[in-house]
Coordinates of C-alpha atoms in Angstrom, one line a residue:
Chain A
X1 CA -43.1 -159.8 -2.4
X2 CA -46.6 -158.7 -1.9
X3 CA -48.2 -158.5 -5.3
X4 CA -50.7 -156.1 -6.8
X5 CA -53.2 -156.6 -9.6
X6 CA -54.4 -153.7 -11.7
X7 CA -56.3 -153.5 -14.9
X8 CA -54.1 -153.1 -18.0
X9 CA -55.9 -150.0 -19.2
X10 CA -58.9 -147.7 -18.5
X11 CA -60.5 -144.8 -20.2
X12 CA -62.1 -141.8 -18.6
X13 CA -63.9 -138.7 -19.9
X14 CA -62.3 -135.3 -19.2
X15 CA -63.9 -133.7 -16.1
X16 CA -65.2 -137.0 -14.7
X17 CA -63.8 -138.9 -11.8
X18 CA -61.3 -141.6 -12.6
X19 CA -61.4 -144.6 -10.3
X20 CA -58.4 -146.9 -10.5
X21 CA -58.7 -150.2 -8.7
X22 CA -55.9 -152.3 -7.2
X23 CA -56.0 -155.7 -5.5
X24 CA -53.3 -156.5 -3.0
X25 CA -54.7 -159.5 -1.2
X26 CA -51.4 -160.6 0.3
X27 CA -50.6 -157.3 1.9
X28 CA -49.2 -157.7 5.4
X29 CA -50.0 -155.7 8.5
X30 CA -47.4 -152.9 8.4
X31 CA -47.2 -152.4 4.6
X32 CA -48.3 -149.2 3.0
X33 CA -50.1 -148.9 -0.3
X34 CA -48.4 -146.3 -2.6
X35 CA -49.6 -144.9 -5.8
X36 CA -47.3 -143.4 -8.4
X37 CA -47.9 -142.4 -12.0
X38 CA -45.6 -142.1 -15.0
X39 CA -46.5 -139.7 -17.8
X40 CA -44.9 -140.9 -21.0
X41 CA -41.2 -141.5 -20.3
X42 CA -40.9 -139.1 -17.4
X43 CA -39.8 -140.1 -14.0
X44 CA -42.5 -141.7 -11.8
X45 CA -44.5 -139.1 -9.8
X46 CA -45.6 -139.8 -6.3
X47 CA -49.4 -139.4 -5.8
X48 CA -50.5 -140.6 -2.4
X49 CA -50.0 -143.4 0.1
X50 CA -51.9 -145.0 3.0
X51 CA -51.9 -147.7 5.5
X52 CA -55.5 -148.4 6.4
X53 CA -57.4 -145.1 6.6
X54 CA -58.6 -143.3 3.6
X55 CA -56.4 -140.5 2.5
X56 CA -56.8 -137.3 0.4
X57 CA -54.4 -134.8 -0.9
X58 CA -54.5 -132.1 -3.6
X59 CA -54.0 -134.7 -6.3
X60 CA -56.2 -137.6 -5.4
X61 CA -58.0 -139.7 -2.8
X62 CA -57.1 -143.2 -1.7
X63 CA -59.8 -145.5 -0.5
X64 CA -58.6 -148.7 1.2
X65 CA -61.0 -151.5 2.1
X66 CA -61.4 -152.5 5.7
X67 CA -59.6 -155.8 5.1
X68 CA -56.9 -153.9 3.2
X69 CA -57.0 -156.4 0.4
X70 CA -57.8 -153.7 -2.2
X71 CA -57.7 -150.0 -2.8
X72 CA -59.0 -147.4 -5.2
X73 CA -57.3 -144.3 -6.4
X74 CA -59.7 -141.5 -7.3
X75 CA -58.8 -138.6 -9.4
X76 CA -61.9 -136.4 -8.8
X77 CA -61.9 -134.4 -12.0
X78 CA -59.6 -136.0 -14.6
X79 CA -57.9 -133.7 -17.1
X80 CA -56.0 -134.6 -20.3
X81 CA -52.8 -134.2 -18.4
X82 CA -53.7 -137.1 -16.1
X83 CA -53.2 -139.5 -19.0
X84 CA -50.4 -141.7 -17.7
X85 CA -49.6 -145.2 -16.4
X86 CA -50.7 -145.5 -12.7
X87 CA -48.8 -147.9 -10.5
X88 CA -50.2 -149.3 -7.2
X89 CA -47.2 -150.5 -5.1
X90 CA -47.0 -152.2 -1.8
X91 CA -43.8 -151.8 0.1
X92 CA -41.5 -154.7 -0.4
X93 CA -41.6 -156.9 2.7
X94 CA -38.1 -158.4 2.0
X95 CA -36.4 -155.1 2.2
X96 CA -33.2 -155.2 4.2
X97 CA -32.0 -152.2 6.1
X98 CA -35.2 -150.3 5.7
X99 CA -34.6 -149.0 2.3
X100 CA -38.2 -149.6 1.2
X101 CA -37.4 -150.1 -2.5
X102 CA -40.4 -149.9 -4.8
X103 CA -41.3 -152.9 -7.0
X104 CA -43.1 -151.6 -10.0
X105 CA -45.6 -153.7 -12.0
X106 CA -47.1 -152.9 -15.3
X107 CA -49.6 -150.5 -13.9
X108 CA -52.9 -149.2 -15.4
X109 CA -52.7 -147.1 -18.6
X110 CA -55.3 -144.4 -18.0
X111 CA -56.4 -142.5 -21.0
X112 CA -58.4 -139.3 -20.4
X113 CA -60.5 -138.5 -23.4
X114 CA -61.7 -135.0 -24.4
Chain B
X1 CA -41.5 -127.3 -5.3
X2 CA -38.2 -129.0 -4.6
X3 CA -36.9 -131.2 -7.5
X4 CA -34.5 -134.0 -8.1
X5 CA -32.2 -132.9 -10.9
X6 CA -30.5 -135.3 -13.2
X7 CA -27.8 -134.6 -15.8
X8 CA -27.3 -135.2 -18.6
X9 CA -30.8 -135.7 -20.0
X10 CA -29.4 -137.9 -22.8
X11 CA -26.0 -139.6 -23.1
X12 CA -24.7 -141.6 -26.0
X13 CA -21.6 -143.7 -25.3
X14 CA -19.7 -146.5 -27.1
X15 CA -19.8 -150.0 -25.7
X16 CA -17.0 -150.6 -23.2
X17 CA -16.8 -146.9 -22.2
X18 CA -17.4 -145.7 -18.7
X19 CA -20.3 -143.4 -18.0
X20 CA -21.2 -141.4 -14.9
X21 CA -24.8 -140.3 -14.4
X22 CA -25.3 -137.4 -12.0
X23 CA -28.1 -136.5 -9.7
X24 CA -28.8 -133.8 -7.2
X25 CA -31.3 -135.1 -4.7
X26 CA -33.5 -132.8 -2.6
X27 CA -31.4 -131.2 0.1
X28 CA -33.1 -132.5 3.2
X29 CA -33.6 -136.0 1.9
X30 CA -31.8 -138.9 3.5
X31 CA -32.5 -141.9 1.2
X32 CA -31.3 -142.1 -2.3
X33 CA -32.0 -144.5 -5.1
X34 CA -31.3 -145.4 -8.7
X35 CA -33.9 -147.1 -10.9
X36 CA -33.8 -147.9 -14.6
X37 CA -36.4 -148.5 -17.3
X38 CA -35.5 -150.3 -20.5
X39 CA -37.7 -149.0 -23.3
X40 CA -41.2 -150.6 -23.1
X41 CA -40.4 -152.4 -19.9
X42 CA -41.1 -152.0 -16.2
X43 CA -39.2 -149.6 -13.9
X44 CA -36.6 -151.7 -12.1
X45 CA -34.8 -151.0 -8.8
X46 CA -31.1 -150.8 -8.9
X47 CA -29.7 -149.6 -5.6
X48 CA -30.6 -147.7 -2.5
X49 CA -28.1 -145.6 -0.5
X50 CA -28.4 -144.3 3.1
X51 CA -25.9 -142.9 5.6
X52 CA -23.1 -143.0 3.0
X53 CA -23.4 -146.6 2.1
X54 CA -25.5 -149.0 0.0
X55 CA -28.4 -150.3 1.9
X56 CA -29.7 -152.6 -0.8
X57 CA -29.0 -153.6 -4.3
X58 CA -30.6 -155.7 -7.0
X59 CA -29.2 -158.5 -9.1
X60 CA -28.8 -156.0 -11.9
X61 CA -26.4 -153.9 -9.8
X62 CA -23.3 -156.0 -10.4
X63 CA -19.6 -155.1 -10.2
X64 CA -19.9 -152.9 -13.2
X65 CA -22.1 -150.5 -11.3
X66 CA -21.1 -148.2 -8.4
X67 CA -22.7 -145.3 -6.6
X68 CA -21.1 -142.4 -4.7
X69 CA -22.2 -139.3 -2.9
X70 CA -18.9 -137.4 -3.1
X71 CA -19.8 -134.0 -1.7
X72 CA -23.0 -134.2 0.3
X73 CA -25.1 -132.9 -2.6
X74 CA -24.4 -135.0 -5.7
X75 CA -25.3 -138.7 -6.0
X76 CA -23.7 -140.5 -9.0
X77 CA -24.2 -143.8 -10.7
X78 CA -21.1 -145.1 -12.6
X79 CA -21.1 -147.9 -15.1
X80 CA -17.6 -149.0 -15.6
X81 CA -17.8 -150.8 -19.0
X82 CA -21.1 -150.2 -20.7
X83 CA -22.9 -152.9 -22.6
X84 CA -25.6 -152.6 -25.3
X85 CA -28.1 -153.9 -22.8
X86 CA -27.4 -151.0 -20.4
X87 CA -29.3 -148.7 -22.8
X88 CA -32.2 -147.5 -20.7
X89 CA -33.7 -144.5 -18.9
X90 CA -32.0 -144.1 -15.5
X91 CA -34.0 -142.4 -12.8
X92 CA -32.6 -141.1 -9.6
X93 CA -34.9 -140.7 -6.6
X94 CA -34.7 -139.5 -3.1
X95 CA -37.0 -139.4 0.0
X96 CA -36.9 -137.6 3.3
X97 CA -37.4 -140.6 5.5
X98 CA -39.0 -144.0 5.5
X99 CA -42.8 -143.9 5.0
X100 CA -42.7 -140.8 2.7
X101 CA -43.1 -140.9 -1.0
X102 CA -40.2 -140.8 -3.3
X103 CA -39.4 -137.8 -5.5
X104 CA -38.0 -139.0 -8.9
X105 CA -35.8 -137.0 -11.3
X106 CA -36.8 -136.7 -14.9
X107 CA -34.2 -139.3 -15.9
X108 CA -31.1 -139.7 -18.1
X109 CA -31.6 -141.6 -21.3
X110 CA -28.5 -143.7 -21.8
X111 CA -27.8 -145.1 -25.3
X112 CA -25.0 -147.5 -25.7
X113 CA -23.9 -148.0 -29.3

């Protein structure tokens, strides 16, 4: 499996940008980087994904380095409701049949403070 | 926004009993999954399902587990003889096609006593 490394926890002030880093130095050429988050014990929520170009949607921006060995998820104006565990996931290269299962790590616990 | 719906939200069962966890994926999605999360631990992949058959399963998904899509809308996970260690949150997920993000349901908390 391609592995990812994320900080265990981060804090951010409400209204400020939250920048969550992820290292994926063993990522291979056709693998995407996905970001999900899990608020308390709810089901994981898809945020964004990308291959090599930077991506932006209504929730966040994803910046991927040119060598693709790391990425940063940016929440531009964090709110208290963004407090969650954020997972950076690289598509499992050993997937058979194209199911693209997700392999979750421990993620980053982001706490947004008032 | 379309949702993945799971029922029940919480199920308590006695050890050795059979349980069926139900999911209604998003209607135009083609790939279906079950994951579980034991309290305080990582989210773990159980099984993926495509074109009416299992496409991949984990070591956790042994002979006690089975999945079915009986009527084209529901997607079920059956545990034949529950064990205490099956207590966990079970999440159903679906995706439209490869390369898209998953949509997860809100989960079923299974408690085996």
